[in-house]
């Protein structure tokens, strides 16, 4: 098994054992690609959502919120293009019976050439040291050039095949590139077929064509159909944005990789309405704003990269992804798309209602263009959790309250941590528990606190490390005499003695969400 798979497995095991994520309906052996969030998972998820929501709606006075219904009029999905074009091209391996997305097989194939190039570049960097000129090296090194030519050739054919919806050409490309099934190791492929990803259900008790409705595959359409309601009621002027978080549903075919790809998931989307012709400037500006939002979390730079789309979706004139280095490698975390007037324009056509903005300064009326940022909350959750997970060897030290051995710690950015403070009485008697609870009473209106009196202090520290609690406060006999406690920080394990009155400030400074928002 590859180390990537091992890392993901370890994370899944940890997430289950410590109450972050459980398989859905596990007593019935689970339901594939569906997960439930446990006591700590729901806190982490809420904190990420709050960070996004406040960054959008508090820091931008021209962005307001919405909470639209999951069910929408069926024509919505005709207008959006989802009924006709929300398909994945699928291919099966006849030997392993495994099913793949044809485009993903090809993208992974291209990534192998990219890896080769990167290795070659690293070799060059080592060889030439200071004098290394990466651009020149890429343009002249024969191995790099050969791999780049392969990439361009494959991507060119793939783009043409996808755009022409030519499934046979897509299959031929897989065969020509000698792409094999990772399970069977053979290239015994079926035809490529299209598969619509929307879940359909019936409205009311009558079944039949007319009452078929869909579970929304994206939250965005709830925003588009409410464009004028929001603009008028909140007196918004273009450019302005509407933000929404909520569940979306897709009947994903290849649903593996934990909460990365689920059939029911949550999106955090913001549609920004702009004057036609200004969209590229807003597209660039939202790319910069969104990466800044990620960077404020302090997860190392090398976890992020931008990836421009090769094939633009039916609605876009520019699109990129922010990719994150997940345990399975670099994958899409967030999409930033310039959607033109595709959605509003089609809703106008199908509904027969005008969806125009009247610009009082220029006296013109137009259908705005849209730049959207769309991030999966569950993918963000996985990003935070996987970057946070660490195992460390701690040397046993005489007289230390820390346990020796391996400690598993989640270095979750403090403002997102599920529990902010654990308060631990050294012993279960002598008035220490009461004192600990009194401290919790002073902190609990601000922060999620936890009380724990079981086992040695060292074991209790480990339990808190495993759920990512930034601070542990230990109450001992000294506390009763001089009102001081020990506060221990998760990452450094440094301990200091402080007066109880200072706790609110010390903890507050580090765990306050405002610390993140201030950086934006
Ligand atoms: P992918 O190519 O990985 O299927 P996508 O390009 O279809 O993703 P979008 O339609 O742009 O995704 O959706 C916006 C965001 O929603 C994605 O960046 C991702 O974070 C999230 N998302 C999409 N599909 C899923 C899913 N099945 N499970 C969890 N999150 C998802």
Short mmCIF file of C-alpha atoms and ligand atoms in Angstrom, two decimals:
data_model
loop_
_atom_site.label_atom_id
_atom_site.label_comp_id
_atom_site.label_asym_id
_atom_site.label_seq_id
_atom_site.Cartn_x
_atom_site.Cartn_y
_atom_site.Cartn_z
CA UNK A 1 0.00 0.00 0.00
CA UNK A 2 1.30 3.45 -0.84
CA UNK A 3 2.26 5.86 1.90
CA UNK A 4 -0.43 8.27 0.69
CA UNK A 5 -3.08 5.63 1.30
CA UNK A 6 -1.54 4.87 4.67
CA UNK A 7 -1.69 8.51 5.67
CA UNK A 8 -5.31 8.83 4.65
CA UNK A 9 -6.18 5.63 6.51
CA UNK A 10 -4.47 6.84 9.66
CA UNK A 11 -6.37 10.10 9.45
CA UNK A 12 -9.70 8.34 8.92
CA UNK A 13 -8.97 6.12 11.93
CA UNK A 14 -8.07 9.09 14.10
CA UNK A 15 -11.12 11.07 12.94
CA UNK A 16 -13.38 8.19 13.97
CA UNK A 17 -11.71 7.33 17.28
CA UNK A 18 -11.71 10.94 18.45
CA UNK A 19 -15.24 11.88 17.41
CA UNK A 20 -14.59 13.96 14.30
CA UNK A 21 -16.13 11.88 11.50
CA UNK A 22 -18.12 8.62 11.51
CA UNK A 23 -19.25 6.56 8.53
CA UNK A 24 -22.95 7.23 7.99
CA UNK A 25 -25.39 4.63 9.41
CA UNK A 26 -22.44 2.54 10.48
CA UNK A 27 -24.50 -0.07 12.36
CA UNK A 28 -25.84 -1.09 8.93
CA UNK A 29 -22.29 -1.21 7.55
CA UNK A 30 -22.40 2.38 6.36
CA UNK A 31 -23.55 4.07 3.17
CA UNK A 32 -20.85 4.74 0.64
CA UNK A 33 -19.51 8.26 0.31
CA UNK A 34 -21.70 9.58 3.13
CA UNK A 35 -20.34 10.61 6.51
CA UNK A 36 -21.55 12.02 9.83
CA UNK A 37 -19.65 14.59 11.85
CA UNK A 38 -19.12 13.76 15.52
CA UNK A 39 -18.85 16.04 18.57
CA UNK A 40 -15.46 17.54 17.66
CA UNK A 41 -16.00 17.38 13.91
CA UNK A 42 -19.13 19.48 14.10
CA UNK A 43 -17.30 22.14 16.16
CA UNK A 44 -14.42 22.28 13.69
CA UNK A 45 -16.82 22.44 10.77
CA UNK A 46 -18.87 25.22 12.41
CA UNK A 47 -15.69 27.20 13.09
CA UNK A 48 -14.50 26.90 9.48
CA UNK A 49 -17.93 27.94 8.24
CA UNK A 50 -17.93 30.92 10.62
CA UNK A 51 -14.46 31.97 9.47
CA UNK A 52 -15.67 31.93 5.85
CA UNK A 53 -19.00 33.60 6.61
CA UNK A 54 -17.50 36.41 8.64
CA UNK A 55 -14.69 36.98 6.13
CA UNK A 56 -17.33 37.34 3.41
CA UNK A 57 -20.20 39.16 5.07
CA UNK A 58 -18.51 41.16 7.82
CA UNK A 59 -15.35 42.29 6.07
CA UNK A 60 -17.07 43.23 2.81
CA UNK A 61 -19.91 45.68 3.19
CA UNK A 62 -21.03 44.86 -0.35
CA UNK A 63 -21.58 41.15 0.40
CA UNK A 64 -24.80 39.93 2.02
CA UNK A 65 -26.03 36.46 2.95
CA UNK A 66 -28.80 34.14 1.83
CA UNK A 67 -30.19 30.76 2.85
CA UNK A 68 -32.15 29.33 -0.06
CA UNK A 69 -34.09 26.04 -0.05
CA UNK A 70 -32.50 22.82 -1.26
CA UNK A 71 -35.47 22.06 -3.52
CA UNK A 72 -35.98 24.43 -6.41
CA UNK A 73 -38.35 24.66 -9.35
CA UNK A 74 -37.22 22.00 -11.88
CA UNK A 75 -36.75 24.60 -14.62
CA UNK A 76 -33.90 26.04 -12.54
CA UNK A 77 -31.78 23.06 -13.51
CA UNK A 78 -32.78 23.25 -17.14
CA UNK A 79 -31.69 26.91 -17.21
CA UNK A 80 -28.44 26.24 -15.38
CA UNK A 81 -27.50 23.51 -17.86
CA UNK A 82 -27.44 20.76 -15.22
CA UNK A 83 -30.21 18.68 -16.82
CA UNK A 84 -28.41 18.53 -20.16
CA UNK A 85 -24.76 18.87 -19.31
CA UNK A 86 -23.97 17.90 -15.70
CA UNK A 87 -22.35 14.66 -16.70
CA UNK A 88 -19.21 12.75 -15.91
CA UNK A 89 -17.63 10.61 -18.63
CA UNK A 90 -17.25 7.12 -17.15
CA UNK A 91 -15.16 4.17 -18.18
CA UNK A 92 -14.95 0.70 -16.64
CA UNK A 93 -12.08 -1.72 -16.56
CA UNK A 94 -13.44 -5.08 -17.69
CA UNK A 95 -11.02 -7.09 -15.57
CA UNK A 96 -11.19 -5.32 -12.21
CA UNK A 97 -14.81 -4.12 -12.78
CA UNK A 98 -13.66 -0.79 -11.34
CA UNK A 99 -15.22 2.39 -12.66
CA UNK A 100 -13.30 5.58 -13.33
CA UNK A 101 -13.88 9.06 -14.59
CA UNK A 102 -12.19 9.16 -17.99
CA UNK A 103 -11.07 12.77 -17.53
CA UNK A 104 -9.59 11.99 -14.12
CA UNK A 105 -7.63 9.00 -15.49
CA UNK A 106 -6.12 11.34 -18.07
CA UNK A 107 -5.40 14.11 -15.59
CA UNK A 108 -3.60 11.68 -13.31
CA UNK A 109 -1.64 10.44 -16.29
CA UNK A 110 -0.58 14.01 -17.11
CA UNK A 111 0.38 14.55 -13.46
CA UNK A 112 2.96 11.76 -13.84
CA UNK A 113 4.69 13.71 -16.62
CA UNK A 114 4.52 16.81 -14.43
CA UNK A 115 6.21 14.89 -11.62
CA UNK A 116 8.94 13.85 -14.02
CA UNK A 117 9.50 17.48 -15.01
CA UNK A 118 9.62 18.62 -11.40
CA UNK A 119 12.19 15.94 -10.57
CA UNK A 120 14.31 17.01 -13.53
CA UNK A 121 14.07 20.67 -12.43
CA UNK A 122 15.13 19.76 -8.90
CA UNK A 123 18.12 17.85 -10.27
CA UNK A 124 19.06 20.92 -12.31
CA UNK A 125 18.70 23.18 -9.30
CA UNK A 126 21.06 20.97 -7.28
CA UNK A 127 23.56 20.75 -10.11
CA UNK A 128 23.74 24.44 -10.99
CA UNK A 129 23.19 25.91 -7.51
CA UNK A 130 23.00 29.73 -7.39
CA UNK A 131 23.35 30.11 -11.15
CA UNK A 132 20.20 28.03 -11.84
CA UNK A 133 17.75 29.70 -14.19
CA UNK A 134 14.55 27.66 -14.01
CA UNK A 135 12.81 29.24 -17.00
CA UNK A 136 15.78 28.67 -19.27
CA UNK A 137 16.22 25.14 -17.95
CA UNK A 138 12.58 24.31 -18.68
CA UNK A 139 12.90 25.74 -22.17
CA UNK A 140 16.07 23.88 -23.11
CA UNK A 141 16.46 20.63 -21.14
CA UNK A 142 15.62 17.80 -23.59
CA UNK A 143 13.96 15.56 -20.97
CA UNK A 144 11.78 18.40 -19.71
CA UNK A 145 10.90 19.41 -23.25
CA UNK A 146 9.93 15.86 -24.16
CA UNK A 147 7.64 15.51 -21.13
CA UNK A 148 6.12 18.93 -21.75
CA UNK A 149 5.37 18.00 -25.35
CA UNK A 150 3.62 14.84 -24.13
CA UNK A 151 1.55 16.88 -21.66
CA UNK A 152 0.55 19.40 -24.33
CA UNK A 153 -0.39 16.64 -26.74
CA UNK A 154 -2.53 14.75 -24.22
CA UNK A 155 -4.19 17.90 -22.89
CA UNK A 156 -4.86 19.15 -26.41
CA UNK A 157 -6.62 15.94 -27.45
CA UNK A 158 -8.50 15.71 -24.16
CA UNK A 159 -9.78 19.28 -24.44
CA UNK A 160 -10.92 18.72 -28.02
CA UNK A 161 -12.66 15.45 -27.11
CA UNK A 162 -14.44 16.94 -24.07
CA UNK A 163 -15.52 20.04 -25.94
CA UNK A 164 -16.90 18.02 -28.84
CA UNK A 165 -18.43 15.57 -26.36
CA UNK A 166 -16.62 12.89 -28.40
CA UNK A 167 -16.57 9.94 -26.02
CA UNK A 168 -14.91 7.60 -28.52
CA UNK A 169 -11.99 10.04 -28.90
CA UNK A 170 -11.65 10.16 -25.14
CA UNK A 171 -11.46 6.36 -24.99
CA UNK A 172 -8.97 6.28 -27.85
CA UNK A 173 -6.74 8.72 -26.01
CA UNK A 174 -6.75 6.48 -22.91
CA UNK A 175 -5.80 3.52 -25.09
CA UNK A 176 -3.13 5.42 -27.05
CA UNK A 177 -1.55 6.61 -23.81
CA UNK A 178 -1.54 3.01 -22.58
CA UNK A 179 -3.27 3.99 -19.35
CA UNK A 180 -3.85 0.95 -17.19
CA UNK A 181 -6.29 0.26 -14.37
CA UNK A 182 -4.36 0.63 -11.10
CA UNK A 183 -6.21 -2.40 -9.70
CA UNK A 184 -6.03 -4.98 -12.52
CA UNK A 185 -3.04 -3.48 -14.29
CA UNK A 186 -4.74 -4.02 -17.68
CA UNK A 187 -5.94 -1.67 -20.41
CA UNK A 188 -9.11 -3.68 -21.07
CA UNK A 189 -11.52 -0.74 -21.13
CA UNK A 190 -15.24 -0.44 -21.90
CA UNK A 191 -16.78 2.36 -23.91
CA UNK A 192 -16.97 5.79 -22.28
CA UNK A 193 -20.49 6.75 -21.19
CA UNK A 194 -22.02 9.94 -19.84
CA UNK A 195 -23.73 9.85 -16.46
CA UNK A 196 -25.85 12.66 -14.98
CA UNK A 197 -24.88 13.50 -11.41
CA UNK A 198 -28.16 14.94 -10.14
CA UNK A 199 -30.34 13.07 -7.65
CA UNK A 200 -33.97 13.14 -8.69
CA UNK A 201 -37.01 12.64 -6.50
CA UNK A 202 -40.77 13.13 -6.71
CA UNK A 203 -42.66 16.10 -5.45
CA UNK A 204 -45.92 15.18 -3.67
CA UNK A 205 -47.61 11.86 -4.20
CA UNK A 206 -48.04 11.80 -7.97
CA UNK A 207 -45.18 10.26 -9.83
CA UNK A 208 -44.41 11.27 -13.40
CA UNK A 209 -42.35 13.57 -15.54
CA UNK A 210 -43.91 16.83 -14.39
CA UNK A 211 -43.30 16.31 -10.69
CA UNK A 212 -39.66 15.27 -10.87
CA UNK A 213 -37.51 17.57 -8.79
CA UNK A 214 -33.82 17.47 -8.00
CA UNK A 215 -31.71 17.80 -4.91
CA UNK A 216 -29.57 20.83 -5.73
CA UNK A 217 -26.12 19.89 -7.06
CA UNK A 218 -24.77 23.34 -6.17
CA UNK A 219 -25.94 26.17 -3.95
CA UNK A 220 -25.26 28.84 -6.58
CA UNK A 221 -28.63 28.65 -8.36
CA UNK A 222 -30.49 29.65 -5.19
CA UNK A 223 -28.46 32.85 -5.36
CA UNK A 224 -29.08 33.50 -9.04
CA UNK A 225 -32.85 33.13 -8.84
CA UNK A 226 -32.89 35.48 -5.84
CA UNK A 227 -30.62 38.05 -7.45
CA UNK A 228 -33.26 40.78 -7.74
CA UNK A 229 -34.94 39.99 -4.40
CA UNK A 230 -31.63 40.49 -2.64
CA UNK A 231 -30.49 43.46 -4.70
CA UNK A 232 -33.73 45.34 -4.11
CA UNK A 233 -34.41 44.40 -0.49
CA UNK A 234 -30.87 45.06 0.70
CA UNK A 235 -30.47 48.06 -1.65
CA UNK A 236 -27.28 46.68 -3.18
CA UNK A 237 -25.38 48.40 -5.96
CA UNK A 238 -23.28 46.50 -8.53
CA UNK A 239 -20.60 45.36 -7.80
CA UNK A 240 -21.99 43.34 -4.91
CA UNK A 241 -21.97 39.74 -3.72
CA UNK A 242 -24.33 37.18 -2.19
CA UNK A 243 -22.88 34.52 0.11
CA UNK A 244 -24.47 31.22 1.04
CA UNK A 245 -23.49 28.00 2.76
CA UNK A 246 -25.48 24.81 2.52
CA UNK A 247 -25.85 21.22 1.44
CA UNK A 248 -25.42 20.11 -2.16
CA UNK A 249 -25.90 16.61 -3.60
CA UNK A 250 -24.17 14.80 -6.42
CA UNK A 251 -24.46 11.17 -7.38
CA UNK A 252 -20.68 10.83 -7.63
CA UNK A 253 -19.63 7.67 -9.41
CA UNK A 254 -16.15 7.37 -8.16
CA UNK A 255 -16.69 8.26 -4.56
CA UNK A 256 -13.58 7.44 -2.59
CA UNK A 257 -11.23 9.46 -0.48
CA UNK A 258 -13.25 10.08 2.65
CA UNK A 259 -14.97 13.46 2.97
CA UNK A 260 -13.13 14.74 -0.11
CA UNK A 261 -15.77 13.35 -2.45
CA UNK A 262 -19.18 12.72 -0.97
CA UNK A 263 -22.66 12.34 -2.35
CA UNK A 264 -24.01 14.81 0.19
CA UNK A 265 -21.70 17.68 1.06
CA UNK A 266 -21.66 21.30 2.00
CA UNK A 267 -20.62 24.23 -0.14
CA UNK A 268 -19.70 27.78 0.76
CA UNK A 269 -20.33 29.89 -2.30
CA UNK A 270 -20.23 33.58 -3.06
CA UNK A 271 -21.53 35.01 -6.33
CA UNK A 272 -20.22 38.47 -7.08
CA UNK A 273 -22.25 40.52 -9.58
CA UNK A 274 -20.25 42.91 -11.72
CA UNK A 275 -20.61 45.15 -14.73
CA UNK A 276 -19.90 43.23 -17.97
CA UNK A 277 -16.39 43.97 -19.14
CA UNK A 278 -15.01 44.33 -15.59
CA UNK A 279 -15.15 40.61 -14.79
CA UNK A 280 -11.49 39.81 -15.39
CA UNK A 281 -10.36 42.44 -12.93
CA UNK A 282 -12.76 41.03 -10.31
CA UNK A 283 -11.69 37.48 -11.14
CA UNK A 284 -8.07 38.40 -10.35
CA UNK A 285 -9.07 40.27 -7.25
CA UNK A 286 -11.10 37.32 -5.89
CA UNK A 287 -8.23 34.94 -6.62
CA UNK A 288 -6.00 37.12 -4.45
CA UNK A 289 -8.59 37.50 -1.69
CA UNK A 290 -9.32 33.80 -1.47
CA UNK A 291 -5.72 32.68 -1.30
CA UNK A 292 -5.16 35.29 1.43
CA UNK A 293 -8.04 33.72 3.38
CA UNK A 294 -6.29 30.34 3.19
CA UNK A 295 -2.86 31.72 4.00
CA UNK A 296 -4.07 33.50 7.16
CA UNK A 297 -4.51 30.02 8.68
CA UNK A 298 -0.74 29.61 8.76
CA UNK A 299 -0.72 26.24 6.94
CA UNK A 300 2.58 26.15 5.05
CA UNK A 301 2.64 27.72 1.57
CA UNK A 302 3.70 24.51 -0.12
CA UNK A 303 0.24 23.07 0.55
CA UNK A 304 -1.42 25.41 -1.97
CA UNK A 305 -1.26 25.96 -5.68
CA UNK A 306 -3.42 27.47 -8.40
CA UNK A 307 -4.51 25.30 -11.30
CA UNK A 308 -6.10 26.84 -14.41
CA UNK A 309 -8.85 24.75 -15.98
CA UNK A 310 -8.00 23.17 -19.33
CA UNK A 311 -11.61 22.75 -20.31
CA UNK A 312 -13.90 25.55 -19.21
CA UNK A 313 -17.32 24.56 -17.92
CA UNK A 314 -20.28 25.46 -20.12
CA UNK A 315 -20.83 28.69 -18.16
CA UNK A 316 -17.33 30.07 -17.70
CA UNK A 317 -14.94 32.40 -19.55
CA UNK A 318 -12.13 31.94 -17.02
CA UNK A 319 -11.73 29.42 -14.22
CA UNK A 320 -9.12 28.12 -11.83
CA UNK A 321 -8.90 25.96 -8.75
CA UNK A 322 -7.04 26.45 -5.56
CA UNK A 323 -5.54 23.02 -5.05
CA UNK A 324 -4.46 21.67 -1.69
CA UNK A 325 -1.92 19.01 -0.88
CA UNK A 326 -4.23 16.42 0.67
CA UNK A 327 -2.90 13.06 1.91
CA UNK A 328 -3.79 11.75 -1.59
CA UNK A 329 -1.82 14.50 -3.35
CA UNK A 330 -2.75 17.89 -4.81
CA UNK A 331 -6.52 18.11 -5.43
CA UNK A 332 -9.15 20.79 -5.91
CA UNK A 333 -10.21 22.55 -2.75
CA UNK A 334 -11.90 25.64 -4.14
CA UNK A 335 -13.00 26.88 -7.54
CA UNK A 336 -12.95 30.49 -8.73
CA UNK A 337 -14.99 31.00 -11.87
CA UNK A 338 -15.94 33.85 -14.11
CA UNK A 339 -19.46 32.71 -15.09
CA UNK A 340 -20.38 35.59 -17.44
CA UNK A 341 -24.16 36.26 -17.67
CA UNK A 342 -24.79 32.60 -18.46
CA UNK A 343 -26.97 31.84 -15.44
CA UNK A 344 -28.93 35.07 -15.12
CA UNK A 345 -29.36 35.19 -18.90
CA UNK A 346 -30.80 31.65 -19.04
CA UNK A 347 -33.05 32.23 -16.05
CA UNK A 348 -34.41 35.30 -17.85
CA UNK A 349 -35.16 33.18 -20.91
CA UNK A 350 -36.83 30.30 -19.10
CA UNK A 351 -38.74 32.28 -16.50
CA UNK A 352 -39.73 35.13 -18.77
CA UNK A 353 -38.80 37.53 -15.93
CA UNK A 354 -36.24 40.31 -16.30
CA UNK A 355 -33.14 39.82 -14.17
CA UNK A 356 -31.46 43.12 -14.90
CA UNK A 357 -29.74 45.74 -12.90
CA UNK A 358 -30.50 49.37 -13.52
CA UNK A 359 -27.43 51.50 -13.09
CA UNK A 360 -28.65 54.90 -11.91
CA UNK A 361 -25.31 56.54 -12.65
CA UNK A 362 -25.17 55.60 -16.32
CA UNK A 363 -28.91 55.15 -16.83
CA UNK A 364 -28.36 51.72 -18.40
CA UNK A 365 -29.87 48.41 -17.58
CA UNK A 366 -27.93 45.19 -18.00
CA UNK A 367 -27.65 41.55 -16.96
CA UNK A 368 -24.62 41.52 -14.63
CA UNK A 369 -21.68 39.19 -15.07
CA UNK A 370 -20.75 36.91 -12.19
CA UNK A 371 -17.46 35.95 -10.60
CA UNK A 372 -17.93 33.16 -8.07
CA UNK A 373 -15.83 31.58 -5.39
CA UNK A 374 -16.94 28.10 -4.43
CA UNK A 375 -15.35 26.00 -1.71
CA UNK A 376 -16.40 22.66 -0.26
CA UNK A 377 -16.69 22.90 3.51
CA UNK A 378 -15.94 19.20 3.89
CA UNK A 379 -12.84 19.49 1.70
CA UNK A 380 -11.70 22.45 3.79
CA UNK A 381 -12.30 20.35 6.89
CA UNK A 382 -10.12 17.59 5.44
CA UNK A 383 -7.46 20.14 4.47
CA UNK A 384 -7.29 21.56 8.01
CA UNK A 385 -7.38 18.14 9.64
CA UNK A 386 -4.74 16.57 7.40
CA UNK A 387 -2.33 19.52 7.66
CA UNK A 388 -2.82 19.50 11.45
CA UNK A 389 -2.14 15.81 12.06
CA UNK A 390 1.30 15.00 13.45
CA UNK A 391 2.94 12.19 15.36
CA UNK A 392 5.94 13.14 17.48
CA UNK A 393 8.42 11.25 19.59
CA UNK A 394 8.54 12.80 23.07
CA UNK A 395 11.49 11.80 25.30
CA UNK A 396 10.49 10.65 28.79
CA UNK A 397 11.71 13.15 31.36
CA UNK A 398 11.97 12.62 35.09
CA UNK A 399 9.57 14.91 37.00
CA UNK A 400 7.84 16.17 33.86
CA UNK A 401 4.05 16.14 33.64
CA UNK A 402 4.38 15.22 29.93
CA UNK A 403 4.23 11.54 29.04
CA UNK A 404 7.12 10.08 27.05
CA UNK A 405 6.51 8.14 23.83
CA UNK A 406 4.61 9.00 20.67
CA UNK A 407 2.18 11.87 20.94
CA UNK A 408 -0.47 12.37 18.29
CA UNK A 409 -1.32 16.03 18.05
CA UNK A 410 -3.68 18.01 15.86
CA UNK A 411 -2.08 21.40 15.30
CA UNK A 412 -5.38 22.93 14.21
CA UNK A 413 -5.16 26.73 13.85
CA UNK A 414 -6.25 27.82 17.36
CA UNK A 415 -9.33 29.87 16.30
CA UNK A 416 -10.72 26.80 14.49
CA UNK A 417 -9.99 24.25 17.23
CA UNK A 418 -13.12 22.36 18.42
CA UNK A 419 -12.27 22.85 22.10
CA UNK A 420 -10.25 25.90 23.05
CA UNK A 421 -9.43 25.19 26.68
CA UNK A 422 -9.36 22.11 28.89
CA UNK A 423 -9.38 22.71 32.63
CA UNK A 424 -7.82 19.90 34.65
CA UNK A 425 -7.80 19.56 38.44
CA UNK A 426 -4.58 17.82 39.51
CA UNK A 427 -6.58 15.54 41.84
CA UNK A 428 -10.27 14.79 42.28
CA UNK A 429 -10.42 16.18 45.84
CA UNK A 430 -9.35 19.01 48.17
CA UNK A 431 -11.63 21.52 46.41
CA UNK A 432 -9.62 21.39 43.15
CA UNK A 433 -12.57 20.18 40.98
CA UNK A 434 -14.72 23.04 42.29
CA UNK A 435 -11.97 25.54 41.53
CA UNK A 436 -11.57 24.11 38.01
CA UNK A 437 -15.31 24.42 37.36
CA UNK A 438 -15.27 28.01 38.62
CA UNK A 439 -12.57 28.79 36.03
CA UNK A 440 -14.66 27.19 33.31
CA UNK A 441 -17.57 29.40 34.37
CA UNK A 442 -15.46 32.49 33.72
CA UNK A 443 -14.40 31.31 30.27
CA UNK A 444 -17.33 29.39 28.83
CA UNK A 445 -19.29 32.36 27.47
CA UNK A 446 -16.36 33.12 25.19
CA UNK A 447 -14.81 29.75 24.49
CA UNK A 448 -15.68 26.09 24.17
CA UNK A 449 -14.19 24.56 27.35
CA UNK A 450 -13.83 21.00 28.57
CA UNK A 451 -13.43 19.62 32.08
CA UNK A 452 -11.41 16.45 32.62
CA UNK A 453 -10.38 14.88 35.90
CA UNK A 454 -9.68 11.27 34.88
CA UNK A 455 -6.17 9.73 34.71
CA UNK A 456 -2.78 11.38 35.13
CA UNK A 457 -2.20 14.93 33.91
CA UNK A 458 0.11 13.55 31.20
CA UNK A 459 -2.62 11.29 29.83
CA UNK A 460 -5.11 14.13 29.90
CA UNK A 461 -2.70 16.34 27.94
CA UNK A 462 -2.44 13.60 25.31
CA UNK A 463 -6.21 13.34 25.01
CA UNK A 464 -6.44 17.08 24.43
CA UNK A 465 -3.56 17.00 21.92
CA UNK A 466 -5.44 14.35 19.96
CA UNK A 467 -8.45 16.64 19.51
CA UNK A 468 -6.32 19.75 18.96
CA UNK A 469 -7.09 21.77 22.13
CA UNK A 470 -4.69 24.75 22.12
CA UNK A 471 -4.63 25.25 25.92
CA UNK A 472 -4.71 23.05 29.00
CA UNK A 473 -5.06 24.72 32.38
CA UNK A 474 -4.04 22.73 35.43
CA UNK A 475 -5.44 23.56 38.83
CA UNK A 476 -3.32 22.37 41.78
CA UNK A 477 -2.98 23.00 45.52
CA UNK A 478 -0.92 26.13 44.84
CA UNK A 479 -3.96 27.53 43.03
CA UNK A 480 -5.96 27.50 46.25
CA UNK A 481 -3.22 29.43 48.03
CA UNK A 482 -2.17 32.07 45.50
CA UNK A 483 -4.79 31.98 42.71
CA UNK A 484 -2.29 30.89 40.04
CA UNK A 485 -2.60 28.02 37.53
CA UNK A 486 -0.37 26.28 35.00
CA UNK A 487 -1.24 26.94 31.39
CA UNK A 488 0.23 24.57 28.83
CA UNK A 489 0.35 25.33 25.15
CA UNK A 490 -0.39 22.50 22.69
CA UNK A 491 2.28 22.94 20.02
CA UNK A 492 5.33 23.87 22.11
CA UNK A 493 4.12 22.02 25.22
CA UNK A 494 5.56 25.03 27.10
CA UNK A 495 4.04 25.60 30.52
CA UNK A 496 3.83 28.76 32.51
CA UNK A 497 2.39 29.80 35.82
CA UNK A 498 -0.12 32.62 35.53
CA UNK A 499 -2.73 34.32 37.74
CA UNK A 500 -6.29 33.16 37.03
CA UNK A 501 -7.29 36.75 36.13
CA UNK A 502 -4.90 36.66 33.15
CA UNK A 503 -6.41 33.52 31.62
CA UNK A 504 -9.21 35.19 29.67
CA UNK A 505 -6.74 37.52 27.97
CA UNK A 506 -4.05 34.90 27.25
CA UNK A 507 -6.51 32.41 25.81
CA UNK A 508 -8.59 35.09 24.07
CA UNK A 509 -5.59 36.58 22.26
CA UNK A 510 -4.72 33.28 20.65
CA UNK A 511 -8.04 31.64 19.90
CA UNK A 512 -10.13 34.61 18.82
CA UNK A 513 -11.38 34.37 15.25
CA UNK A 514 -10.70 38.08 14.95
CA UNK A 515 -7.00 37.20 14.90
CA UNK A 516 -7.57 35.53 11.52
CA UNK A 517 -9.98 38.13 10.18
CA UNK A 518 -7.57 40.96 11.01
CA UNK A 519 -5.02 39.48 8.59
CA UNK A 520 -7.40 39.77 5.63
P1 LIG B 1 -14.36 17.83 -8.81
O1 LIG B 1 -13.71 18.18 -10.13
O2 LIG B 1 -13.40 17.47 -7.72
O3 LIG B 1 -15.53 16.89 -8.95
P2 LIG B 1 -15.91 20.16 -9.24
O4 LIG B 1 -15.02 20.96 -10.11
O5 LIG B 1 -17.05 19.42 -9.84
O6 LIG B 1 -15.05 19.19 -8.30
P3 LIG B 1 -17.34 22.44 -8.33
O7 LIG B 1 -18.56 22.12 -9.08
O8 LIG B 1 -16.47 23.57 -8.77
O9 LIG B 1 -16.47 21.12 -8.12
O10 LIG B 1 -17.78 22.67 -6.81
C1 LIG B 1 -17.19 23.63 -5.96
C2 LIG B 1 -16.55 23.00 -4.74
O11 LIG B 1 -17.42 22.10 -4.10
C3 LIG B 1 -15.31 22.17 -5.06
O12 LIG B 1 -14.17 22.98 -5.16
C4 LIG B 1 -15.24 21.24 -3.88
O13 LIG B 1 -14.56 21.85 -2.79
C5 LIG B 1 -16.68 21.05 -3.49
N1 LIG B 1 -17.17 19.74 -3.96
C6 LIG B 1 -17.58 19.42 -5.21
N2 LIG B 1 -17.97 18.14 -5.27
C7 LIG B 1 -17.80 17.62 -4.03
C8 LIG B 1 -18.04 16.34 -3.44
N3 LIG B 1 -18.56 15.34 -4.15
N4 LIG B 1 -17.74 16.16 -2.13
C9 LIG B 1 -17.25 17.17 -1.40
N5 LIG B 1 -17.01 18.40 -1.89
C10 LIG B 1 -17.28 18.64 -3.18
#
